[in-house]
Amino acid sequence: MRQFYLGRNSSGYYRVYFIDPVTGIRDSGKSTHTKDKVEATMIATSWLQNGVPDCRSNSRFFSNPTSLIPINLKNMVEHLSEDDARIVFSLLCEKFDSLASLSYSQHPNHLKSKTQNEAGIKLSEFLISFWDYETSDFIKRYLAKGKQMSRKHTDNMKSLAKNYWLPYFGEDKLIEDLDEEELEDFFFYLFSERGLKGGTVNKAINCGSRALRYLFEKHKIPSNPMAGIERYGTDELKRGIPTESEVKALLNLEWNNPVGKLAFELAAYCGLRAGEISGLRVCDIDLEAEIIHVRHSWSEMDGLKSTKNTDERDVPIDRFIAVRLLNRARENPLYSDTSYAFFSNVKPEQPFWPSYYQDSFYEAMAEIGISEEQRKERNIVFHSLRHFCATILSQRTDMKTVQAILGHRSEKMSIHYSDHDTEEKLSNIKIIMQDAWKNYKTA
C-alpha cells in the first residue's frame, strides 16, 4: 500500500496526503509549501519518518528551511515502498538529466526508471477501454452496485475519447505525464480551434474527469490532474414549449400517424419521457384504476431498463387514452401481459424507438402551420411536451404533486421544468394589471 500521495492545489503548491496503514483511509492532507514535486516528495518522506510538524503550513517556522528536520537519506529509503521509490527516482530523473541517462546496471539497487521498467498508462487507450460498456471493469462494478449507466452514455463518452482526446494527445501520451496546464490547453483548443460549444467541451471534460478520478481513487496515479479543471459556460437555448392554442390544434388534428398522436397525448397529459412511452407494457396499464405504472424506459442501445432515476411511479390517465392504449396493444401478434403497447410493426417483440414519436410530432406541427425554422428558433422538441405538462400542472396544484407526477427526485427540478409562461398565466396577469390601474384610468 502506498504510504502517501501528493496533490497540487489551485495555486500550484503540493499537498501531501498520508494513508493510515491499518484502515487505508487518507487524511485531510498538509501543504508542503513548495511547487517543486521532488522537494515536496522529500519533505513528505521526512514527515513520514520524523512526524508532521504541528505548525501551520503557511507559518514562518514552517517555511524556514532551517526549521525542517534534516533528512536522513538512508532512513528515508528504509520507509519507502517500491512504488514510492520508483516515483522518487522518476522525479529525480526529471530534475537531473544526468540521472536519466544512467544505464540499468548503474542505477542504485538496479532500480529502473518508469520509462525503462513500466510503460505507464497510455491516456487515449485507457479512456477508450474505460468507457467500453462490454469490457470496462469500472462499468461492471458500477452496475453491480445497482447503479444506472446506459450504453448510450458510455458510447458517447467513448466517442469523445476517440474523436477529441486521441487526435490531440496521440496514442503514446502517458497519464503520468499529464498536468493541469496541458489539460486546460486541450479544452481551450476544443473551444477556440475546433469551435465546439461549451456544453460539448464539458462533455469532453466529463469523459476524462471520471476516468482519471477512478485511477486516483484506486491509487494508480499519485494525483488527479483533472481535479482543478473548470467547466465552460453554455449559451444553449432555453427549452421552448408549444402554447395551449397549439396543443389544442394538435389534439384536434387528424394525424397521419395515430400512434404518434397517442404518444403525443401521453407526453403532454402525463409528462412521460419518450423512452418511458416505448417501455410501456400491457401489465403497466390499469384500466380499472385509470392509472399507468411507469416502471421502465426503453432505448435502442440498452433495450428495456429502469427509469432515468430508477424510481417507479403511478400516473393517473384519462380513461379514453387508456382504452386506446390497450386496443393498440391487442393488435400485437405477440400480445401478452408483457408485450409493448407501442410495439413496432416490423419487430413486434420490441417497441418503436423513442425518436419515432419526435418525427411524428414535427410532422404534425408543420400541419398546424409551425415551420421547421420556427420550431428550431423556439427550441421545441418532443421533450418540450414534458415541460408543457409540468407548466400546466404547476399553475393548478402544488409543486410536490408536480414532482410526483413527473418522477423528479427534487422539487428544484420540477420548478425548472415548469418555468414557462402560458396564455392562461398571461391572461391572469392582464386581469390583475387592469384591476390595479382601473381607478387611475377612471380618475
Short mmCIF file of C-alpha atoms in Angstrom, two decimals:
data_model
loop_
_atom_site.label_atom_id
_atom_site.label_comp_id
_atom_site.label_asym_id
_atom_site.label_seq_id
_atom_site.Cartn_x
_atom_site.Cartn_y
_atom_site.Cartn_z
CA MET A 1 0.00 0.00 0.00
CA ARG A 2 1.28 3.49 -0.83
CA GLN A 3 2.18 5.47 2.29
CA PHE A 4 1.38 8.92 0.93
CA TYR A 5 0.16 10.78 -2.15
CA LEU A 6 0.83 14.24 -3.50
CA GLY A 7 -1.78 16.59 -4.91
CA ARG A 8 -1.48 20.13 -6.24
CA ASN A 9 -3.82 22.95 -5.18
CA SER A 10 -5.11 25.74 -7.44
CA SER A 11 -2.00 27.85 -6.69
CA GLY A 12 0.38 25.08 -7.74
CA TYR A 13 1.64 24.10 -4.27
CA TYR A 14 1.92 20.40 -3.46
CA ARG A 15 -0.09 18.91 -0.62
CA VAL A 16 0.77 15.56 0.96
CA TYR A 17 -1.88 13.03 1.98
CA PHE A 18 -0.83 10.21 4.30
CA ILE A 19 -2.53 6.79 4.26
CA ASP A 20 -3.39 5.01 7.50
CA PRO A 21 -1.60 1.62 7.18
CA VAL A 22 -4.38 -0.14 9.15
CA THR A 23 -7.60 1.37 7.78
CA GLY A 24 -6.28 2.54 4.40
CA ILE A 25 -8.05 5.89 4.94
CA ARG A 26 -6.41 9.02 3.56
CA ASP A 27 -6.02 12.02 5.90
CA SER A 28 -7.05 15.60 5.11
CA GLY A 29 -3.54 16.47 3.90
CA LYS A 30 -0.99 19.19 4.63
CA SER A 31 0.70 21.64 2.30
CA THR A 32 4.44 21.23 1.69
CA HIS A 33 4.68 24.93 0.78
CA THR A 34 6.61 24.15 -2.40
CA LYS A 35 5.79 23.94 -6.10
CA ASP A 36 8.69 21.58 -6.76
CA LYS A 37 7.50 17.99 -6.89
CA VAL A 38 10.86 16.46 -5.97
CA GLU A 39 11.21 18.77 -2.98
CA ALA A 40 7.61 18.02 -1.96
CA THR A 41 8.33 14.28 -2.13
CA MET A 42 11.43 14.67 0.03
CA ILE A 43 9.51 16.74 2.58
CA ALA A 44 6.71 14.19 2.69
CA THR A 45 9.22 11.40 3.22
CA SER A 46 10.87 13.26 6.08
CA TRP A 47 7.44 13.77 7.69
CA LEU A 48 6.75 10.07 7.27
CA GLN A 49 9.94 9.29 9.15
CA ASN A 50 10.00 12.06 11.77
CA GLY A 51 6.39 13.12 12.09
CA VAL A 52 4.38 16.00 10.62
CA PRO A 53 5.20 19.41 12.19
CA ASP A 54 2.44 20.90 14.33
CA CYS A 55 2.78 24.42 12.96
CA ARG A 56 0.59 25.74 10.19
CA SER A 57 1.90 25.17 6.70
CA ASN A 58 1.93 28.93 6.00
CA SER A 59 3.77 29.91 9.19
CA ARG A 60 7.27 31.38 9.17
CA PHE A 61 8.57 28.42 11.15
CA PHE A 62 7.29 26.04 8.54
CA SER A 63 8.61 27.96 5.55
CA ASN A 64 12.08 28.41 7.04
CA PRO A 65 14.28 25.62 5.60
CA THR A 66 16.43 25.54 8.74
CA SER A 67 13.39 24.62 10.82
CA LEU A 68 12.86 21.36 8.95
CA ILE A 69 14.33 18.23 10.45
CA PRO A 70 17.37 17.23 8.37
CA ILE A 71 16.57 14.36 6.05
CA ASN A 72 18.47 11.15 6.69
CA LEU A 73 18.50 9.65 3.20
CA LYS A 74 19.23 6.14 4.42
CA ASN A 75 16.31 6.21 6.84
CA MET A 76 14.14 7.76 4.16
CA VAL A 77 14.84 4.88 1.79
CA GLU A 78 14.03 2.40 4.56
CA HIS A 79 10.49 3.80 4.76
CA LEU A 80 9.85 3.85 1.01
CA SER A 81 7.72 1.22 -0.69
CA GLU A 82 8.86 0.01 -4.10
CA ASP A 83 6.13 2.08 -5.82
CA ASP A 84 7.20 5.20 -3.89
CA ALA A 85 10.84 4.55 -4.75
CA ARG A 86 10.02 4.36 -8.45
CA ILE A 87 8.17 7.66 -8.26
CA VAL A 88 11.01 9.35 -6.38
CA PHE A 89 13.58 8.09 -8.86
CA SER A 90 11.43 9.15 -11.81
CA LEU A 91 11.09 12.63 -10.32
CA LEU A 92 14.86 12.82 -9.76
CA CYS A 93 15.42 11.87 -13.39
CA GLU A 94 13.12 14.70 -14.44
CA LYS A 95 15.02 17.17 -12.28
CA PHE A 96 18.55 15.93 -13.07
CA ASP A 97 19.05 14.96 -16.71
CA SER A 98 22.30 13.17 -15.91
CA LEU A 99 20.44 10.54 -13.87
CA ALA A 100 18.08 9.76 -16.72
CA SER A 101 21.00 8.73 -18.93
CA LEU A 102 22.27 6.10 -16.47
CA SER A 103 22.07 2.52 -17.65
CA TYR A 104 20.18 -0.14 -15.72
CA SER A 105 23.32 -1.52 -14.08
CA GLN A 106 24.34 1.97 -12.92
CA HIS A 107 21.05 2.70 -11.14
CA PRO A 108 21.22 2.30 -7.34
CA ASN A 109 19.99 -1.21 -6.48
CA HIS A 110 19.29 -1.68 -10.23
CA LEU A 111 16.14 0.46 -9.89
CA LYS A 112 14.70 1.18 -13.31
CA SER A 113 13.06 4.44 -14.23
CA LYS A 114 9.42 4.43 -15.22
CA THR A 115 10.24 4.66 -18.91
CA GLN A 116 12.54 1.65 -18.71
CA ASN A 117 10.54 -0.64 -16.44
CA GLU A 118 6.97 0.49 -16.78
CA ALA A 119 5.33 1.63 -19.97
CA GLY A 120 2.95 3.77 -17.91
CA ILE A 121 -0.76 4.17 -18.62
CA LYS A 122 -1.46 5.36 -22.14
CA LEU A 123 -4.08 8.10 -21.93
CA SER A 124 -6.21 7.56 -25.05
CA GLU A 125 -6.07 3.78 -24.83
CA PHE A 126 -7.17 3.89 -21.20
CA LEU A 127 -10.07 6.32 -21.84
CA ILE A 128 -11.43 4.22 -24.70
CA SER A 129 -11.28 0.99 -22.69
CA PHE A 130 -12.61 2.72 -19.55
CA TRP A 131 -15.81 3.68 -21.38
CA ASP A 132 -16.24 0.34 -23.18
CA TYR A 133 -19.59 -0.97 -21.95
CA GLU A 134 -18.69 -4.62 -22.55
CA THR A 135 -15.21 -4.80 -21.08
CA SER A 136 -14.75 -1.92 -18.61
CA ASP A 137 -14.10 -3.14 -15.07
CA PHE A 138 -15.32 0.21 -13.75
CA ILE A 139 -18.69 -0.09 -15.53
CA LYS A 140 -19.16 -3.71 -14.45
CA ARG A 141 -18.59 -2.84 -10.80
CA TYR A 142 -20.74 0.29 -11.09
CA LEU A 143 -23.70 -1.70 -12.46
CA ALA A 144 -23.16 -4.49 -9.93
CA LYS A 145 -23.87 -1.98 -7.16
CA GLY A 146 -27.35 -1.34 -8.56
CA LYS A 147 -26.45 1.97 -10.16
CA GLN A 148 -27.59 3.01 -13.61
CA MET A 149 -25.39 3.78 -16.60
CA SER A 150 -26.78 3.44 -20.10
CA ARG A 151 -24.89 2.07 -23.05
CA LYS A 152 -25.83 5.25 -24.92
CA HIS A 153 -23.97 7.33 -22.33
CA THR A 154 -20.86 5.14 -22.35
CA ASP A 155 -20.80 5.03 -26.15
CA ASN A 156 -20.98 8.84 -26.23
CA MET A 157 -18.07 9.06 -23.79
CA LYS A 158 -16.10 6.53 -25.82
CA SER A 159 -16.72 8.57 -28.99
CA LEU A 160 -15.44 11.71 -27.25
CA ALA A 161 -12.24 9.86 -26.33
CA LYS A 162 -11.77 8.69 -29.92
CA ASN A 163 -12.75 11.93 -31.67
CA TYR A 164 -11.09 14.53 -29.42
CA TRP A 165 -8.68 13.07 -26.85
CA LEU A 166 -6.91 10.64 -29.19
CA PRO A 167 -6.25 13.07 -32.10
CA TYR A 168 -4.91 15.74 -29.72
CA PHE A 169 -2.73 13.67 -27.39
CA GLY A 170 -1.89 10.80 -29.74
CA GLU A 171 -1.51 7.12 -28.90
CA ASP A 172 1.62 7.35 -26.75
CA LYS A 173 0.78 10.12 -24.28
CA LEU A 174 1.04 8.78 -20.71
CA ILE A 175 -1.36 9.77 -17.95
CA GLU A 176 1.59 10.09 -15.57
CA ASP A 177 2.95 12.89 -17.77
CA LEU A 178 -0.28 14.91 -17.79
CA ASP A 179 -0.60 18.15 -15.85
CA GLU A 180 -3.43 20.61 -15.31
CA GLU A 181 -1.98 23.27 -17.61
CA GLU A 182 -1.76 20.86 -20.53
CA LEU A 183 -5.36 19.76 -19.98
CA GLU A 184 -6.53 23.37 -19.81
CA ASP A 185 -4.83 23.99 -23.17
CA PHE A 186 -6.58 20.94 -24.63
CA PHE A 187 -10.07 22.03 -23.59
CA PHE A 188 -9.46 25.60 -24.75
CA TYR A 189 -8.29 24.17 -28.10
CA LEU A 190 -11.59 22.29 -28.43
CA PHE A 191 -13.49 25.51 -27.73
CA SER A 192 -11.41 28.01 -29.74
CA GLU A 193 -9.85 25.97 -32.56
CA ARG A 194 -12.37 23.18 -33.06
CA GLY A 195 -15.29 25.53 -32.47
CA LEU A 196 -17.12 23.23 -30.04
CA LYS A 197 -19.87 24.69 -27.88
CA GLY A 198 -19.34 24.96 -24.14
CA GLY A 199 -21.73 22.08 -23.50
CA THR A 200 -19.75 19.75 -25.78
CA VAL A 201 -16.44 20.78 -24.20
CA ASN A 202 -17.96 19.99 -20.81
CA LYS A 203 -18.82 16.50 -22.05
CA ALA A 204 -15.19 16.04 -23.10
CA ILE A 205 -14.22 17.17 -19.59
CA ASN A 206 -16.63 14.60 -18.11
CA CYS A 207 -15.05 11.90 -20.28
CA GLY A 208 -11.62 12.43 -18.73
CA SER A 209 -12.68 13.57 -15.27
CA ARG A 210 -14.48 10.38 -14.25
CA ALA A 211 -11.78 8.11 -15.66
CA LEU A 212 -8.81 9.89 -14.05
CA ARG A 213 -10.65 10.24 -10.75
CA TYR A 214 -11.14 6.47 -10.81
CA LEU A 215 -7.39 5.92 -11.25
CA PHE A 216 -6.61 8.31 -8.42
CA GLU A 217 -9.14 6.70 -6.07
CA LYS A 218 -7.62 3.30 -6.88
CA HIS A 219 -4.15 4.68 -6.06
CA LYS A 220 -2.92 4.07 -9.61
CA ILE A 221 -1.71 7.66 -10.02
CA PRO A 222 -0.30 9.95 -7.28
CA SER A 223 -2.58 12.90 -8.12
CA ASN A 224 -5.57 13.70 -10.30
CA PRO A 225 -4.61 16.29 -12.96
CA MET A 226 -8.32 16.88 -13.70
CA ALA A 227 -9.11 17.97 -10.13
CA GLY A 228 -8.74 21.70 -10.79
CA ILE A 229 -10.30 21.86 -14.26
CA GLU A 230 -13.20 24.30 -14.52
CA ARG A 231 -16.21 23.72 -16.73
CA TYR A 232 -17.18 26.02 -19.60
CA GLY A 233 -20.25 28.22 -19.73
CA THR A 234 -23.04 27.29 -22.13
CA ASP A 235 -25.20 29.50 -24.31
CA GLU A 236 -27.77 26.85 -25.09
CA LEU A 237 -31.31 27.98 -25.79
CA LYS A 238 -33.86 27.56 -23.05
CA ARG A 239 -36.27 24.71 -23.83
CA GLY A 240 -39.39 26.08 -25.53
CA ILE A 241 -42.93 24.70 -25.23
CA PRO A 242 -45.97 24.88 -27.52
CA THR A 243 -48.77 27.22 -26.47
CA GLU A 244 -52.15 25.98 -25.23
CA SER A 245 -53.69 27.03 -28.57
CA GLU A 246 -51.12 24.98 -30.46
CA VAL A 247 -51.67 21.94 -28.23
CA LYS A 248 -55.45 22.22 -28.82
CA ALA A 249 -54.84 22.43 -32.56
CA LEU A 250 -52.64 19.32 -32.40
CA LEU A 251 -55.31 17.45 -30.43
CA ASN A 252 -58.00 18.37 -32.97
CA LEU A 253 -55.74 17.48 -35.89
CA GLU A 254 -56.18 14.15 -37.65
CA TRP A 255 -52.59 12.92 -37.58
CA ASN A 256 -51.13 10.88 -40.42
CA ASN A 257 -49.68 8.63 -37.71
CA PRO A 258 -52.25 7.77 -34.96
CA VAL A 259 -49.54 6.05 -32.89
CA GLY A 260 -47.55 9.27 -32.89
CA LYS A 261 -50.60 11.19 -31.71
CA LEU A 262 -51.18 8.73 -28.86
CA ALA A 263 -47.55 9.19 -27.76
CA PHE A 264 -48.02 12.96 -28.00
CA GLU A 265 -51.02 12.79 -25.64
CA LEU A 266 -49.12 10.71 -23.09
CA ALA A 267 -46.27 13.21 -23.12
CA ALA A 268 -48.49 16.32 -22.93
CA TYR A 269 -51.09 14.96 -20.43
CA CYS A 270 -48.91 12.76 -18.23
CA GLY A 271 -45.39 14.13 -18.76
CA LEU A 272 -43.91 10.80 -19.86
CA ARG A 273 -40.47 10.76 -21.44
CA ALA A 274 -40.17 9.26 -24.94
CA GLY A 275 -38.24 6.26 -23.56
CA GLU A 276 -40.92 5.68 -20.91
CA ILE A 277 -43.61 5.65 -23.62
CA SER A 278 -41.67 3.00 -25.52
CA GLY A 279 -41.23 0.99 -22.30
CA LEU A 280 -44.99 0.84 -21.53
CA ARG A 281 -46.27 -2.74 -21.48
CA VAL A 282 -49.75 -4.21 -21.14
CA CYS A 283 -49.17 -5.00 -17.46
CA ASP A 284 -48.41 -1.32 -16.82
CA ILE A 285 -51.90 -0.16 -17.86
CA ASP A 286 -54.56 -0.39 -15.14
CA LEU A 287 -57.85 0.37 -16.89
CA GLU A 288 -59.99 -0.17 -13.80
CA ALA A 289 -58.00 2.29 -11.66
CA GLU A 290 -57.27 4.53 -14.69
CA ILE A 291 -53.57 4.54 -13.84
CA ILE A 292 -50.40 3.72 -15.74
CA HIS A 293 -47.43 2.30 -13.82
CA VAL A 294 -44.25 3.94 -15.12
CA ARG A 295 -41.73 1.22 -14.32
CA HIS A 296 -39.36 1.16 -17.26
CA SER A 297 -37.75 3.05 -20.09
CA TRP A 298 -36.54 1.71 -23.42
CA SER A 299 -33.69 2.71 -25.74
CA GLU A 300 -32.28 1.27 -28.93
CA MET A 301 -28.92 0.60 -27.23
CA ASP A 302 -29.99 -0.72 -23.81
CA GLY A 303 -33.41 -2.21 -24.54
CA LEU A 304 -35.79 -2.33 -21.57
CA LYS A 305 -34.27 -0.76 -18.48
CA SER A 306 -35.33 1.12 -15.35
CA THR A 307 -36.49 4.74 -15.50
CA LYS A 308 -33.98 7.57 -15.66
CA ASN A 309 -33.63 7.86 -11.88
CA THR A 310 -34.56 4.18 -11.24
CA ASP A 311 -37.77 5.21 -9.42
CA GLU A 312 -41.18 3.82 -10.37
CA ARG A 313 -44.30 6.00 -10.24
CA ASP A 314 -48.06 5.77 -10.83
CA VAL A 315 -49.67 8.40 -13.04
CA PRO A 316 -53.45 8.96 -13.43
CA ILE A 317 -54.59 8.70 -17.03
CA ASP A 318 -57.70 9.62 -18.98
CA ARG A 319 -59.85 6.51 -19.46
CA PHE A 320 -60.24 7.13 -23.19
CA ILE A 321 -56.44 7.21 -23.63
CA ALA A 322 -56.07 4.02 -21.53
CA VAL A 323 -58.62 2.22 -23.74
CA ARG A 324 -56.81 3.32 -26.89
CA LEU A 325 -53.52 2.13 -25.41
CA LEU A 326 -54.91 -1.34 -24.72
CA ASN A 327 -56.60 -1.54 -28.12
CA ARG A 328 -53.30 -0.65 -29.74
CA ALA A 329 -51.50 -3.30 -27.64
CA ARG A 330 -54.03 -6.02 -28.67
CA GLU A 331 -53.08 -5.55 -32.31
CA ASN A 332 -49.68 -7.04 -31.50
CA PRO A 333 -49.40 -10.57 -32.97
CA LEU A 334 -47.27 -11.41 -29.89
CA TYR A 335 -49.80 -9.93 -27.46
CA SER A 336 -49.30 -10.86 -23.81
CA ASP A 337 -49.17 -9.21 -20.39
CA THR A 338 -45.57 -8.20 -21.04
CA SER A 339 -45.87 -7.12 -24.68
CA TYR A 340 -45.36 -3.47 -25.58
CA ALA A 341 -48.24 -1.06 -26.13
CA PHE A 342 -46.18 0.84 -28.71
CA PHE A 343 -44.90 -2.30 -30.46
CA SER A 344 -43.01 -1.96 -33.73
CA ASN A 345 -44.86 -3.08 -36.85
CA VAL A 346 -41.61 -4.53 -38.18
CA LYS A 347 -40.42 -6.18 -34.94
CA PRO A 348 -43.46 -6.67 -32.67
CA GLU A 349 -41.24 -8.11 -29.92
CA GLN A 350 -39.82 -4.64 -29.34
CA PRO A 351 -41.31 -1.11 -29.27
CA PHE A 352 -40.76 1.83 -31.57
CA TRP A 353 -37.56 3.78 -30.99
CA PRO A 354 -38.16 6.98 -28.96
CA SER A 355 -37.09 9.11 -31.95
CA TYR A 356 -40.11 7.75 -33.85
CA TYR A 357 -42.52 9.93 -31.84
CA GLN A 358 -40.46 13.05 -32.42
CA ASP A 359 -40.68 12.65 -36.19
CA SER A 360 -44.48 12.35 -35.98
CA PHE A 361 -44.65 15.37 -33.67
CA TYR A 362 -42.63 17.54 -36.07
CA GLU A 363 -44.84 16.49 -38.99
CA ALA A 364 -47.99 17.40 -37.04
CA MET A 365 -46.55 20.79 -36.04
CA ALA A 366 -45.92 21.57 -39.68
CA GLU A 367 -49.56 20.64 -40.39
CA ILE A 368 -50.83 23.33 -37.98
CA GLY A 369 -48.55 25.97 -39.50
CA ILE A 370 -45.37 25.83 -37.38
CA SER A 371 -42.46 25.65 -39.81
CA GLU A 372 -39.23 23.82 -39.10
CA GLU A 373 -37.44 27.16 -38.88
CA GLN A 374 -39.91 28.47 -36.27
CA ARG A 375 -39.75 25.24 -34.29
CA LYS A 376 -35.95 25.32 -34.13
CA GLU A 377 -35.89 29.01 -33.24
CA ARG A 378 -38.28 28.32 -30.34
CA ASN A 379 -36.29 25.18 -29.42
CA ILE A 380 -39.34 22.91 -29.34
CA VAL A 381 -38.73 19.15 -29.38
CA PHE A 382 -40.77 16.15 -28.25
CA HIS A 383 -39.33 16.50 -24.73
CA SER A 384 -40.88 20.00 -24.66
CA LEU A 385 -44.23 18.30 -24.05
CA ARG A 386 -42.95 17.12 -20.66
CA HIS A 387 -42.12 20.75 -19.86
CA PHE A 388 -45.59 21.75 -21.08
CA CYS A 389 -47.21 19.22 -18.75
CA ALA A 390 -45.17 20.45 -15.78
CA THR A 391 -46.07 24.08 -16.53
CA ILE A 392 -49.81 23.45 -16.85
CA LEU A 393 -49.91 21.35 -13.66
CA SER A 394 -47.82 23.81 -11.63
CA GLN A 395 -50.40 26.53 -12.25
CA ARG A 396 -53.15 24.33 -10.83
CA THR A 397 -51.56 22.41 -7.98
CA ASP A 398 -48.61 22.40 -5.58
CA MET A 399 -45.07 21.58 -6.67
CA LYS A 400 -44.94 18.34 -4.64
CA THR A 401 -47.76 16.95 -6.79
CA VAL A 402 -46.00 18.01 -9.98
CA GLN A 403 -42.83 16.34 -8.69
CA ALA A 404 -44.71 13.07 -8.03
CA ILE A 405 -46.32 13.00 -11.48
CA LEU A 406 -43.10 13.75 -13.37
CA GLY A 407 -40.97 11.46 -11.21
CA HIS A 408 -38.42 14.10 -10.23
CA ARG A 409 -36.36 13.46 -7.11
CA SER A 410 -36.08 17.14 -6.29
CA GLU A 411 -38.62 19.95 -6.24
CA LYS A 412 -35.95 22.18 -7.80
CA MET A 413 -36.01 20.08 -10.98
CA SER A 414 -39.81 20.27 -11.18
CA ILE A 415 -39.62 24.06 -10.82
CA HIS A 416 -37.08 24.13 -13.67
CA TYR A 417 -39.44 22.13 -15.89
CA SER A 418 -42.46 24.30 -15.06
CA ASP A 419 -40.71 27.65 -15.53
CA HIS A 420 -42.64 28.69 -18.66
CA ASP A 421 -45.24 31.34 -19.37
CA THR A 422 -48.63 30.21 -20.70
CA GLU A 423 -51.54 32.02 -22.28
CA GLU A 424 -53.63 31.45 -19.17
CA LYS A 425 -50.91 32.83 -16.92
CA LEU A 426 -50.52 35.92 -19.09
CA SER A 427 -54.31 36.38 -19.17
CA ASN A 428 -54.42 36.27 -15.36
CA ILE A 429 -51.61 38.82 -15.20
CA LYS A 430 -53.51 41.04 -17.63
CA ILE A 431 -56.63 40.95 -15.41
CA ILE A 432 -54.53 41.82 -12.33
CA MET A 433 -52.90 44.75 -14.14
CA GLN A 434 -56.23 46.06 -15.46
CA ASP A 435 -57.72 45.88 -11.96
CA ALA A 436 -54.70 47.65 -10.45
CA TRP A 437 -54.95 50.56 -12.91
CA LYS A 438 -58.77 50.75 -13.11
CA ASN A 439 -59.21 53.54 -10.51
CA TYR A 440 -56.44 55.65 -12.04
CA LYS A 441 -57.87 55.35 -15.53
CA THR A 442 -61.35 56.32 -14.22
CA ALA A 443 -59.89 59.41 -12.50
#
